[in-house]
Amino acid sequence: MPYPDRFYPVVDSVAWVTRLALLGVGTIQLRAKNLDDAEALQIVTDALEVIKGTDAKLVVNDYWRAAIVAGAKHLHLGQEDLVGADLAEIRKAGLTLGISTHDDEELATALAAKPDYIALGPIFPTTLKSMRFAPQGIPKITEWKKRIGDIPLVAIGGIKFEQAAEIYAAGADSIAVVSDVTQNTDPDARVRQWLGQGAEAA
């Protein structure tokens, strides 16, 4: 399977990781904020435990030390976290690395770290966190993809299933989704829609 998978949900709890893994989701990012070292290690360890026996790959957001100690395989860093991260240690531990980008300067910083994928966002306005960056829009996906070449491009930010085909067509290799799943009235049905779309588009 490609990494990351074309459908890439981002969730904040082990319960969500469990639910998505059982539905057959291939790549799941665990993004839980404001944890201390012990809490981070616990949640990463628990999440790795619940995906055993499934096809899911767990991507740890931010907590690179916990990811290394717990034996995770995949890591995602925002630009702020990238500053304080020990890339040599991360690579020595065999972790893949995805990096968030929002503008040209951040893209240059990310590419210097030789990432396994680049995330671009927010594509659309997002209600989940206040962003200091304006929505990028779909044309930016095409531009970014041309610039990064063979590195997988993940689109994130306010994306709903109904926009998926257009975003894949613009050049995104993967779509990261938060509220379209976690705030959906029927999350399981929504996930199945996404998984079906990913299979058709692959």
CSV table of C-alpha atoms in Angstrom, one decimal:
chain,number,residue,atom,x,y,z
A,1,MET,CA,0.0,0.0,0.0
A,2,PRO,CA,1.1,3.6,-0.6
A,3,TYR,CA,2.1,5.7,2.4
A,4,PRO,CA,0.2,7.6,3.5
A,5,ASP,CA,-3.0,6.1,2.2
A,6,ARG,CA,-5.3,8.2,0.0
A,7,PHE,CA,-7.7,8.7,2.9
A,8,TYR,CA,-5.9,9.9,6.0
A,9,PRO,CA,-8.1,10.6,9.0
A,10,VAL,CA,-6.6,12.6,11.9
A,11,VAL,CA,-8.1,11.9,15.4
A,12,ASP,CA,-7.4,12.7,19.0
A,13,SER,CA,-8.0,9.6,21.0
A,14,VAL,CA,-7.3,5.9,21.2
A,15,ALA,CA,-11.0,5.2,20.9
A,16,TRP,CA,-11.1,6.9,17.5
A,17,VAL,CA,-7.9,5.0,16.4
A,18,THR,CA,-9.6,1.7,17.4
A,19,ARG,CA,-12.8,2.6,15.5
A,20,LEU,CA,-11.0,3.6,12.3
A,21,ALA,CA,-8.6,0.6,12.4
A,22,LEU,CA,-11.6,-1.8,12.7
A,23,LEU,CA,-13.2,-0.1,9.7
A,24,GLY,CA,-10.2,-0.9,7.6
A,25,VAL,CA,-8.5,2.6,7.5
A,26,GLY,CA,-4.9,2.2,6.4
A,27,THR,CA,-3.3,5.4,7.7
A,28,ILE,CA,-4.4,7.1,11.0
A,29,GLN,CA,-2.8,10.1,12.6
A,30,LEU,CA,-3.1,10.5,16.4
A,31,ARG,CA,-3.0,14.2,17.2
A,32,ALA,CA,-3.6,14.7,20.9
A,33,LYS,CA,-2.5,18.1,22.2
A,34,ASN,CA,-0.9,19.4,25.4
A,35,LEU,CA,0.3,16.1,26.9
A,36,ASP,CA,3.3,15.7,29.1
A,37,ASP,CA,5.9,13.1,28.3
A,38,ALA,CA,4.3,10.4,30.4
A,39,GLU,CA,0.8,11.0,28.9
A,40,ALA,CA,2.2,11.1,25.4
A,41,LEU,CA,4.0,7.8,25.9
A,42,GLN,CA,0.9,6.2,27.3
A,43,ILE,CA,-1.4,7.3,24.5
A,44,VAL,CA,1.1,6.3,21.8
A,45,THR,CA,1.7,2.9,23.4
A,46,ASP,CA,-2.1,2.3,23.8
A,47,ALA,CA,-2.8,3.3,20.2
A,48,LEU,CA,-0.1,1.0,18.8
A,49,GLU,CA,-1.6,-1.8,20.9
A,50,VAL,CA,-5.1,-1.3,19.4
A,51,ILE,CA,-4.0,-1.4,15.8
A,52,LYS,CA,-2.2,-4.8,16.2
A,53,GLY,CA,-3.8,-7.3,13.9
A,54,THR,CA,-5.2,-4.6,11.6
A,55,ASP,CA,-3.9,-3.1,8.4
A,56,ALA,CA,-3.7,0.3,10.1
A,57,LYS,CA,-0.5,2.4,10.2
A,58,LEU,CA,-0.3,4.8,13.2
A,59,VAL,CA,1.2,8.2,12.6
A,60,VAL,CA,2.2,10.0,15.8
A,61,ASN,CA,1.7,13.8,15.7
A,62,ASP,CA,4.4,15.9,17.4
A,63,TYR,CA,5.5,13.5,20.2
A,64,TRP,CA,8.7,12.2,18.5
A,65,ARG,CA,10.3,11.1,21.7
A,66,ALA,CA,7.3,9.0,22.7
A,67,ALA,CA,7.1,7.7,19.2
A,68,ILE,CA,10.7,6.4,19.4
A,69,VAL,CA,10.3,4.9,22.9
A,70,ALA,CA,7.0,3.2,22.0
A,71,GLY,CA,8.4,1.8,18.8
A,72,ALA,CA,6.1,3.7,16.4
A,73,LYS,CA,7.0,3.6,12.7
A,74,HIS,CA,5.5,6.9,11.5
A,75,LEU,CA,5.7,10.6,12.7
A,76,HIS,CA,4.2,13.9,11.6
A,77,LEU,CA,5.6,17.2,12.7
A,78,GLY,CA,4.3,20.7,12.4
A,79,GLN,CA,6.8,23.5,11.7
A,80,GLU,CA,7.0,24.5,15.4
A,81,ASP,CA,7.7,21.0,16.4
A,82,LEU,CA,10.2,20.5,13.7
A,83,VAL,CA,12.4,23.2,15.2
A,84,GLY,CA,12.9,21.3,18.4
A,85,ALA,CA,13.0,17.8,16.9
A,86,ASP,CA,16.2,15.7,16.6
A,87,LEU,CA,15.9,14.6,13.0
A,88,ALA,CA,19.0,12.3,13.3
A,89,GLU,CA,17.4,10.5,16.3
A,90,ILE,CA,14.1,10.2,14.4
A,91,ARG,CA,15.7,8.7,11.3
A,92,LYS,CA,17.9,6.5,13.4
A,93,ALA,CA,14.8,5.0,15.0
A,94,GLY,CA,13.5,4.2,11.5
A,95,LEU,CA,10.5,6.6,11.6
A,96,THR,CA,9.0,8.0,8.5
A,97,LEU,CA,8.4,11.7,8.7
A,98,GLY,CA,5.6,13.9,7.3
A,99,ILE,CA,5.8,17.7,7.7
A,100,SER,CA,3.1,20.4,7.6
A,101,THR,CA,3.5,23.4,5.3
A,102,HIS,CA,1.6,26.6,4.7
A,103,ASP,CA,3.8,28.8,2.7
A,104,ASP,CA,7.0,28.9,0.6
A,105,GLU,CA,9.3,29.4,3.5
A,106,GLU,CA,7.8,26.4,5.3
A,107,LEU,CA,8.0,24.3,2.2
A,108,ALA,CA,11.7,25.0,1.9
A,109,THR,CA,12.2,24.1,5.6
A,110,ALA,CA,10.3,20.9,5.2
A,111,LEU,CA,12.1,19.8,2.0
A,112,ALA,CA,15.5,20.3,3.8
A,113,ALA,CA,14.4,17.6,6.2
A,114,LYS,CA,13.9,15.2,3.4
A,115,PRO,CA,10.3,14.2,4.4
A,116,ASP,CA,8.4,11.1,3.4
A,117,TYR,CA,5.4,13.3,2.6
A,118,ILE,CA,4.5,17.0,2.6
A,119,ALA,CA,1.1,18.2,4.0
A,120,LEU,CA,-0.4,21.4,2.6
A,121,GLY,CA,-3.1,23.3,4.4
A,122,PRO,CA,-5.6,24.6,5.1
A,123,ILE,CA,-7.1,24.0,1.6
A,124,PHE,CA,-10.5,25.4,2.8
A,125,PRO,CA,-11.5,27.4,5.9
A,126,THR,CA,-11.4,25.1,8.9
A,127,THR,CA,-13.3,25.5,12.1
A,128,LEU,CA,-11.1,23.2,14.3
A,129,LYS,CA,-8.3,25.6,15.0
A,130,SER,CA,-7.6,29.3,14.3
A,131,MET,CA,-5.2,29.4,11.5
A,132,ARG,CA,-2.8,32.3,10.8
A,133,PHE,CA,-2.8,31.2,7.2
A,134,ALA,CA,-5.5,32.0,4.7
A,135,PRO,CA,-7.1,29.0,2.9
A,136,GLN,CA,-4.8,27.8,0.1
A,137,GLY,CA,-7.4,26.8,-2.4
A,138,ILE,CA,-7.3,23.9,-4.8
A,139,PRO,CA,-5.0,25.5,-7.4
A,140,LYS,CA,-2.2,25.6,-4.8
A,141,ILE,CA,-2.3,21.8,-4.6
A,142,THR,CA,-1.3,21.6,-8.3
A,143,GLU,CA,1.4,24.2,-7.8
A,144,TRP,CA,2.8,22.4,-4.7
A,145,LYS,CA,2.8,19.0,-6.3
A,146,LYS,CA,4.8,20.3,-9.3
A,147,ARG,CA,7.4,21.7,-6.9
A,148,ILE,CA,7.8,18.6,-4.7
A,149,GLY,CA,7.7,16.0,-7.5
A,150,ASP,CA,7.7,12.4,-6.3
A,151,ILE,CA,7.2,13.3,-2.6
A,152,PRO,CA,3.6,12.4,-1.7
A,153,LEU,CA,1.4,15.5,-1.1
A,154,VAL,CA,-1.3,15.4,1.6
A,155,ALA,CA,-4.1,18.0,1.4
A,156,ILE,CA,-5.6,19.0,4.7
A,157,GLY,CA,-8.0,21.6,6.1
A,158,GLY,CA,-11.8,21.8,5.9
A,159,ILE,CA,-12.1,19.1,3.2
A,160,LYS,CA,-15.3,17.1,2.9
A,161,PHE,CA,-15.8,13.9,1.0
A,162,GLU,CA,-17.8,15.7,-1.8
A,163,GLN,CA,-14.6,17.6,-2.7
A,164,ALA,CA,-12.3,14.6,-2.8
A,165,ALA,CA,-12.4,13.8,-6.5
A,166,GLU,CA,-11.5,17.4,-7.4
A,167,ILE,CA,-8.6,17.5,-4.9
A,168,TYR,CA,-7.2,14.2,-6.0
A,169,ALA,CA,-7.5,15.5,-9.6
A,170,ALA,CA,-5.5,18.6,-8.7
A,171,GLY,CA,-2.6,16.5,-7.7
A,172,ALA,CA,-3.0,15.5,-4.0
A,173,ASP,CA,-1.8,12.0,-3.3
A,174,SER,CA,-3.7,11.8,0.0
A,175,ILE,CA,-6.4,13.8,1.8
A,176,ALA,CA,-6.2,14.3,5.6
A,177,VAL,CA,-9.6,14.7,7.2
A,178,VAL,CA,-10.6,15.6,10.7
A,179,SER,CA,-14.1,17.0,11.2
A,180,ASP,CA,-15.7,15.3,8.1
A,181,VAL,CA,-15.3,12.1,10.1
A,182,THR,CA,-15.2,13.0,13.8
A,183,GLN,CA,-18.1,15.5,13.6
A,184,ASN,CA,-20.2,13.5,11.2
A,185,THR,CA,-23.6,12.2,12.3
A,186,ASP,CA,-22.6,8.8,11.0
A,187,PRO,CA,-18.8,8.5,11.1
A,188,ASP,CA,-18.7,4.9,10.1
A,189,ALA,CA,-20.7,5.4,6.9
A,190,ARG,CA,-18.6,8.5,6.1
A,191,VAL,CA,-15.4,6.4,6.5
A,192,ARG,CA,-16.8,3.8,4.2
A,193,GLN,CA,-17.5,6.4,1.6
A,194,TRP,CA,-13.9,7.7,1.8
A,195,LEU,CA,-12.5,4.2,1.6
A,196,GLY,CA,-14.6,3.5,-1.5
A,197,GLN,CA,-13.5,6.7,-3.2
A,198,GLY,CA,-9.8,6.0,-2.4
A,199,ALA,CA,-10.1,2.5,-4.0
A,200,GLU,CA,-11.8,4.0,-7.1
A,201,ALA,CA,-9.2,6.7,-7.5
A,202,ALA,CA,-6.1,4.6,-6.8
